[in-house]
Amino acid sequence: MAERRAVVAELGEPPYRAAQLSRHYFGRFTQQADEMSDLPRASRDMLADALLPPLLTAERELSCDAGTTRKTLWRAFDGALIESVLMRYPDRVTMCVSSQAGCGMGCPFCATGQAGLTRNLSTAEIVAQVVAGARLLASGQVPGVASRGGPGGLEGSSHRADTARVSNVVFMGMGEPLANYASVVAAVRRLTDPVPEGLGISQRSVTVSTVGLVPAITRLRGEGLSVTLAVSLHAPDDELRDTLVPVNQRWKVEEVLAAAWDYAAATGRRVSIEYALIRDINDQAWRADLLGSLLAGRLAHVNLIPLNPTPGSKWTASRPAVQREFVRRVAAAGVPVTVRDTRGREIDGACGQLAASARQ
Ligand code: SAH
Ligand code: SF4
């Protein structure tokens, strides 16, 4: 806010206009000068142009799940393409955001990884994805969802759309957030600072997902944030992880998990271990047992993701019986485990698939 005040003052306006503009953007999700009736007509256009330029243009919008899942392909000022997804549930609204255009980590099962890194996103480009979702919700265009069963079900479905807010943010769109460290941490602060400084989302409702950049995990631990860390493990052994997650050649499973446990101890937050189940690649019973033994007694939760096959890939999701057995074995080790829902499959929901199809 101090920086915003300084810029406003440089433009010859009273510094308190910074809070007024911030309230428009973070509280009302508008950057449109003509909607800022508390600002003098003569200053509105100049201030909005200078401080709130449009950063992302919607290139394509897709929806499914009766309109409760919305995916947007955005074009940045320089033509870079990124994706964000809004998912409305009965009790929460989650925005999945991109931190980079593309990704340089090269995981072979990931559409974003296959395309390589274009560039880092700025803090404002990350925040803009969440503000756009908040604006869409506030406009009443995202229908509510009936909660399954129970007397609240009907009420849920008649939920007034304008009452919903973005409650959760996950850095699980395109890019490796910890490879764009400064912009991502600044974005987390803007998302979680109270209005008018930021969007006022709870830190505990923000998840930063990483491929396992150990020094950056350690640095994040020192930020004093209580965001949830997700570690994309995908294999419990170095031999396989070296191929599924090439950065494992630099930081091994043991080091990544040690950094994760330090993070959990410092923040008191359970680490989410992401594991994409790939048929006959990483879904064997012995790997489930090894995973269970690595995580037993730790502040951890396993989130199994049925692989969303990328176009042209030879890999696919595990057979249902194999998936069930994997879950059973991890749970038998006393480790909490859930299977992620597969929202947005029919709209190229997985990381990077929509941008890849747009480039073709
Ligand atoms: N780069 C970060 C965050 C973005 S990817 C990371 O890798 O953690 C978000 C999650 O989607 C990761 O767990 C990633 O492994 C997973 N993912 C990528 N491609 C996938 C696919 N085709 N099917 C299922 N999960 C995938
Ligand atoms: Fe990058 Fe994550 Fe995809 Fe790996 S899974 S290539 S780290 S976006």
PDB file of N, CA, C and O in Angstrom, residues 252-284:
ATOM      1  N   LYS A 252      16.804 -35.755  -4.431  1.00  0.00           N
ATOM      2  CA  LYS A 252      16.241 -37.095  -4.324  1.00  0.00           C
ATOM      3  C   LYS A 252      15.010 -37.129  -3.413  1.00  0.00           C
ATOM      4  O   LYS A 252      14.786 -36.215  -2.616  1.00  0.00           O
ATOM      5  N   VAL A 253      14.284 -38.233  -3.497  1.00  0.00           N
ATOM      6  CA  VAL A 253      13.057 -38.422  -2.709  1.00  0.00           C
ATOM      7  C   VAL A 253      13.313 -38.110  -1.232  1.00  0.00           C
ATOM      8  O   VAL A 253      12.544 -37.376  -0.592  1.00  0.00           O
ATOM      9  N   GLU A 254      14.411 -38.652  -0.711  1.00  0.00           N
ATOM     10  CA  GLU A 254      14.694 -38.484   0.703  1.00  0.00           C
ATOM     11  C   GLU A 254      14.871 -37.006   1.091  1.00  0.00           C
ATOM     12  O   GLU A 254      14.365 -36.556   2.111  1.00  0.00           O
ATOM     13  N   GLU A 255      15.601 -36.263   0.236  1.00  0.00           N
ATOM     14  CA  GLU A 255      15.827 -34.836   0.512  1.00  0.00           C
ATOM     15  C   GLU A 255      14.537 -34.038   0.395  1.00  0.00           C
ATOM     16  O   GLU A 255      14.282 -33.125   1.186  1.00  0.00           O
ATOM     17  N   VAL A 256      13.737 -34.374  -0.608  1.00  0.00           N
ATOM     18  CA  VAL A 256      12.483 -33.646  -0.829  1.00  0.00           C
ATOM     19  C   VAL A 256      11.556 -33.862   0.371  1.00  0.00           C
ATOM     20  O   VAL A 256      10.971 -32.912   0.896  1.00  0.00           O
ATOM     21  N   LEU A 257      11.461 -35.123   0.807  1.00  0.00           N
ATOM     22  CA  LEU A 257      10.568 -35.403   1.937  1.00  0.00           C
ATOM     23  C   LEU A 257      11.107 -34.771   3.223  1.00  0.00           C
ATOM     24  O   LEU A 257      10.328 -34.245   4.028  1.00  0.00           O
ATOM     25  N   ALA A 258      12.421 -34.762   3.399  1.00  0.00           N
ATOM     26  CA  ALA A 258      12.986 -34.129   4.604  1.00  0.00           C
ATOM     27  C   ALA A 258      12.618 -32.645   4.634  1.00  0.00           C
ATOM     28  O   ALA A 258      12.232 -32.106   5.685  1.00  0.00           O
ATOM     29  N   ALA A 259      12.726 -31.982   3.470  1.00  0.00           N
ATOM     30  CA  ALA A 259      12.359 -30.558   3.401  1.00  0.00           C
ATOM     31  C   ALA A 259      10.868 -30.378   3.691  1.00  0.00           C
ATOM     32  O   ALA A 259      10.460 -29.421   4.360  1.00  0.00           O
ATOM     33  N   ALA A 260      10.065 -31.332   3.206  1.00  0.00           N
ATOM     34  CA  ALA A 260       8.615 -31.260   3.429  1.00  0.00           C
ATOM     35  C   ALA A 260       8.286 -31.400   4.918  1.00  0.00           C
ATOM     36  O   ALA A 260       7.440 -30.670   5.449  1.00  0.00           O
ATOM     37  N   TRP A 261       8.977 -32.325   5.606  1.00  0.00           N
ATOM     38  CA  TRP A 261       8.678 -32.523   7.034  1.00  0.00           C
ATOM     39  C   TRP A 261       9.113 -31.313   7.850  1.00  0.00           C
ATOM     40  O   TRP A 261       8.462 -30.925   8.814  1.00  0.00           O
ATOM     41  N   ASP A 262      10.231 -30.679   7.437  1.00  0.00           N
ATOM     42  CA  ASP A 262      10.652 -29.448   8.111  1.00  0.00           C
ATOM     43  C   ASP A 262       9.596 -28.352   7.919  1.00  0.00           C
ATOM     44  O   ASP A 262       9.308 -27.583   8.828  1.00  0.00           O
ATOM     45  N   TYR A 263       9.046 -28.309   6.714  1.00  0.00           N
ATOM     46  CA  TYR A 263       8.005 -27.312   6.436  1.00  0.00           C
ATOM     47  C   TYR A 263       6.779 -27.574   7.318  1.00  0.00           C
ATOM     48  O   TYR A 263       6.207 -26.662   7.915  1.00  0.00           O
ATOM     49  N   ALA A 264       6.393 -28.842   7.405  1.00  0.00           N
ATOM     50  CA  ALA A 264       5.220 -29.208   8.218  1.00  0.00           C
ATOM     51  C   ALA A 264       5.467 -28.853   9.686  1.00  0.00           C
ATOM     52  O   ALA A 264       4.576 -28.314  10.361  1.00  0.00           O
ATOM     53  N   ALA A 265       6.681 -29.115  10.159  1.00  0.00           N
ATOM     54  CA  ALA A 265       6.980 -28.836  11.569  1.00  0.00           C
ATOM     55  C   ALA A 265       6.930 -27.333  11.839  1.00  0.00           C
ATOM     56  O   ALA A 265       6.428 -26.891  12.873  1.00  0.00           O
ATOM     57  N   ALA A 266       7.447 -26.545  10.900  1.00  0.00           N
ATOM     58  CA  ALA A 266       7.510 -25.095  11.108  1.00  0.00           C
ATOM     59  C   ALA A 266       6.133 -24.447  11.035  1.00  0.00           C
ATOM     60  O   ALA A 266       5.866 -23.455  11.709  1.00  0.00           O
ATOM     61  N   THR A 267       5.255 -24.992  10.186  1.00  0.00           N
ATOM     62  CA  THR A 267       3.975 -24.331   9.944  1.00  0.00           C
ATOM     63  C   THR A 267       2.812 -25.038  10.642  1.00  0.00           C
ATOM     64  O   THR A 267       1.728 -24.477  10.748  1.00  0.00           O
ATOM     65  N   GLY A 268       3.025 -26.279  11.062  1.00  0.00           N
ATOM     66  CA  GLY A 268       1.931 -27.050  11.630  1.00  0.00           C
ATOM     67  C   GLY A 268       0.934 -27.507  10.575  1.00  0.00           C
ATOM     68  O   GLY A 268      -0.127 -28.043  10.895  1.00  0.00           O
ATOM     69  N   ARG A 269       1.278 -27.288   9.298  1.00  0.00           N
ATOM     70  CA  ARG A 269       0.356 -27.653   8.213  1.00  0.00           C
ATOM     71  C   ARG A 269       0.713 -29.028   7.654  1.00  0.00           C
ATOM     72  O   ARG A 269       1.881 -29.301   7.366  1.00  0.00           O
ATOM     73  N   ARG A 270      -0.301 -29.839   7.446  1.00  0.00           N
ATOM     74  CA  ARG A 270      -0.113 -31.133   6.823  1.00  0.00           C
ATOM     75  C   ARG A 270       0.350 -30.955   5.371  1.00  0.00           C
ATOM     76  O   ARG A 270      -0.244 -30.155   4.638  1.00  0.00           O
ATOM     77  N   VAL A 271       1.381 -31.658   4.969  1.00  0.00           N
ATOM     78  CA  VAL A 271       1.845 -31.571   3.587  1.00  0.00           C
ATOM     79  C   VAL A 271       1.008 -32.516   2.730  1.00  0.00           C
ATOM     80  O   VAL A 271       0.695 -33.637   3.144  1.00  0.00           O
ATOM     81  N   SER A 272       0.627 -32.027   1.562  1.00  0.00           N
ATOM     82  CA  SER A 272      -0.134 -32.862   0.643  1.00  0.00           C
ATOM     83  C   SER A 272       0.835 -33.528  -0.339  1.00  0.00           C
ATOM     84  O   SER A 272       1.607 -32.850  -1.006  1.00  0.00           O
ATOM     85  N   ILE A 273       0.850 -34.840  -0.356  1.00  0.00           N
ATOM     86  CA  ILE A 273       1.737 -35.574  -1.270  1.00  0.00           C
ATOM     87  C   ILE A 273       0.919 -35.952  -2.507  1.00  0.00           C
ATOM     88  O   ILE A 273      -0.019 -36.752  -2.426  1.00  0.00           O
ATOM     89  N   GLU A 274       1.276 -35.341  -3.633  1.00  0.00           N
ATOM     90  CA  GLU A 274       0.525 -35.574  -4.874  1.00  0.00           C
ATOM     91  C   GLU A 274       1.130 -36.786  -5.595  1.00  0.00           C
ATOM     92  O   GLU A 274       2.360 -36.909  -5.696  1.00  0.00           O
ATOM     93  N   TYR A 275       0.256 -37.643  -6.068  1.00  0.00           N
ATOM     94  CA  TYR A 275       0.722 -38.879  -6.711  1.00  0.00           C
ATOM     95  C   TYR A 275      -0.228 -39.195  -7.859  1.00  0.00           C
ATOM     96  O   TYR A 275      -1.364 -39.613  -7.631  1.00  0.00           O
ATOM     97  N   ALA A 276       0.206 -38.922  -9.084  1.00  0.00           N
ATOM     98  CA  ALA A 276      -0.616 -39.228 -10.262  1.00  0.00           C
ATOM     99  C   ALA A 276      -0.486 -40.715 -10.549  1.00  0.00           C
ATOM    100  O   ALA A 276       0.611 -41.213 -10.787  1.00  0.00           O
ATOM    101  N   LEU A 277      -1.591 -41.431 -10.499  1.00  0.00           N
ATOM    102  CA  LEU A 277      -1.535 -42.877 -10.734  1.00  0.00           C
ATOM    103  C   LEU A 277      -1.511 -43.161 -12.233  1.00  0.00           C
ATOM    104  O   LEU A 277      -2.446 -42.821 -12.963  1.00  0.00           O
ATOM    105  N   ILE A 278      -0.411 -43.794 -12.669  1.00  0.00           N
ATOM    106  CA  ILE A 278      -0.201 -44.084 -14.085  1.00  0.00           C
ATOM    107  C   ILE A 278      -0.157 -45.602 -14.262  1.00  0.00           C
ATOM    108  O   ILE A 278       0.638 -46.286 -13.610  1.00  0.00           O
ATOM    109  N   ARG A 279      -1.014 -46.088 -15.128  1.00  0.00           N
ATOM    110  CA  ARG A 279      -1.176 -47.543 -15.279  1.00  0.00           C
ATOM    111  C   ARG A 279       0.142 -48.255 -15.567  1.00  0.00           C
ATOM    112  O   ARG A 279       0.864 -47.902 -16.498  1.00  0.00           O
ATOM    113  N   ASP A 280       0.433 -49.242 -14.725  1.00  0.00           N
ATOM    114  CA  ASP A 280       1.622 -50.100 -14.875  1.00  0.00           C
ATOM    115  C   ASP A 280       2.957 -49.354 -14.787  1.00  0.00           C
ATOM    116  O   ASP A 280       4.010 -49.929 -15.084  1.00  0.00           O
ATOM    117  N   ILE A 281       2.919 -48.075 -14.414  1.00  0.00           N
ATOM    118  CA  ILE A 281       4.173 -47.323 -14.282  1.00  0.00           C
ATOM    119  C   ILE A 281       4.516 -47.132 -12.800  1.00  0.00           C
ATOM    120  O   ILE A 281       5.581 -47.523 -12.340  1.00  0.00           O
ATOM    121  N   ASN A 282       3.572 -46.561 -12.039  1.00  0.00           N
ATOM    122  CA  ASN A 282       3.867 -46.269 -10.625  1.00  0.00           C
ATOM    123  C   ASN A 282       2.777 -46.777  -9.685  1.00  0.00           C
ATOM    124  O   ASN A 282       2.706 -46.343  -8.538  1.00  0.00           O
ATOM    125  N   ASP A 283       1.907 -47.673 -10.199  1.00  0.00           N
ATOM    126  CA  ASP A 283       0.742 -48.082  -9.394  1.00  0.00           C
ATOM    127  C   ASP A 283       0.863 -49.485  -8.791  1.00  0.00           C
ATOM    128  O   ASP A 283      -0.125 -50.074  -8.345  1.00  0.00           O
ATOM    129  N   GLN A 284       2.088 -50.045  -8.747  1.00  0.00           N
ATOM    130  CA  GLN A 284       2.282 -51.401  -8.212  1.00  0.00           C
ATOM    131  C   GLN A 284       2.067 -51.424  -6.696  1.00  0.00           C
ATOM    132  O   GLN A 284       2.325 -50.435  -6.000  1.00  0.00           O
TER     133      GLN A 284
END
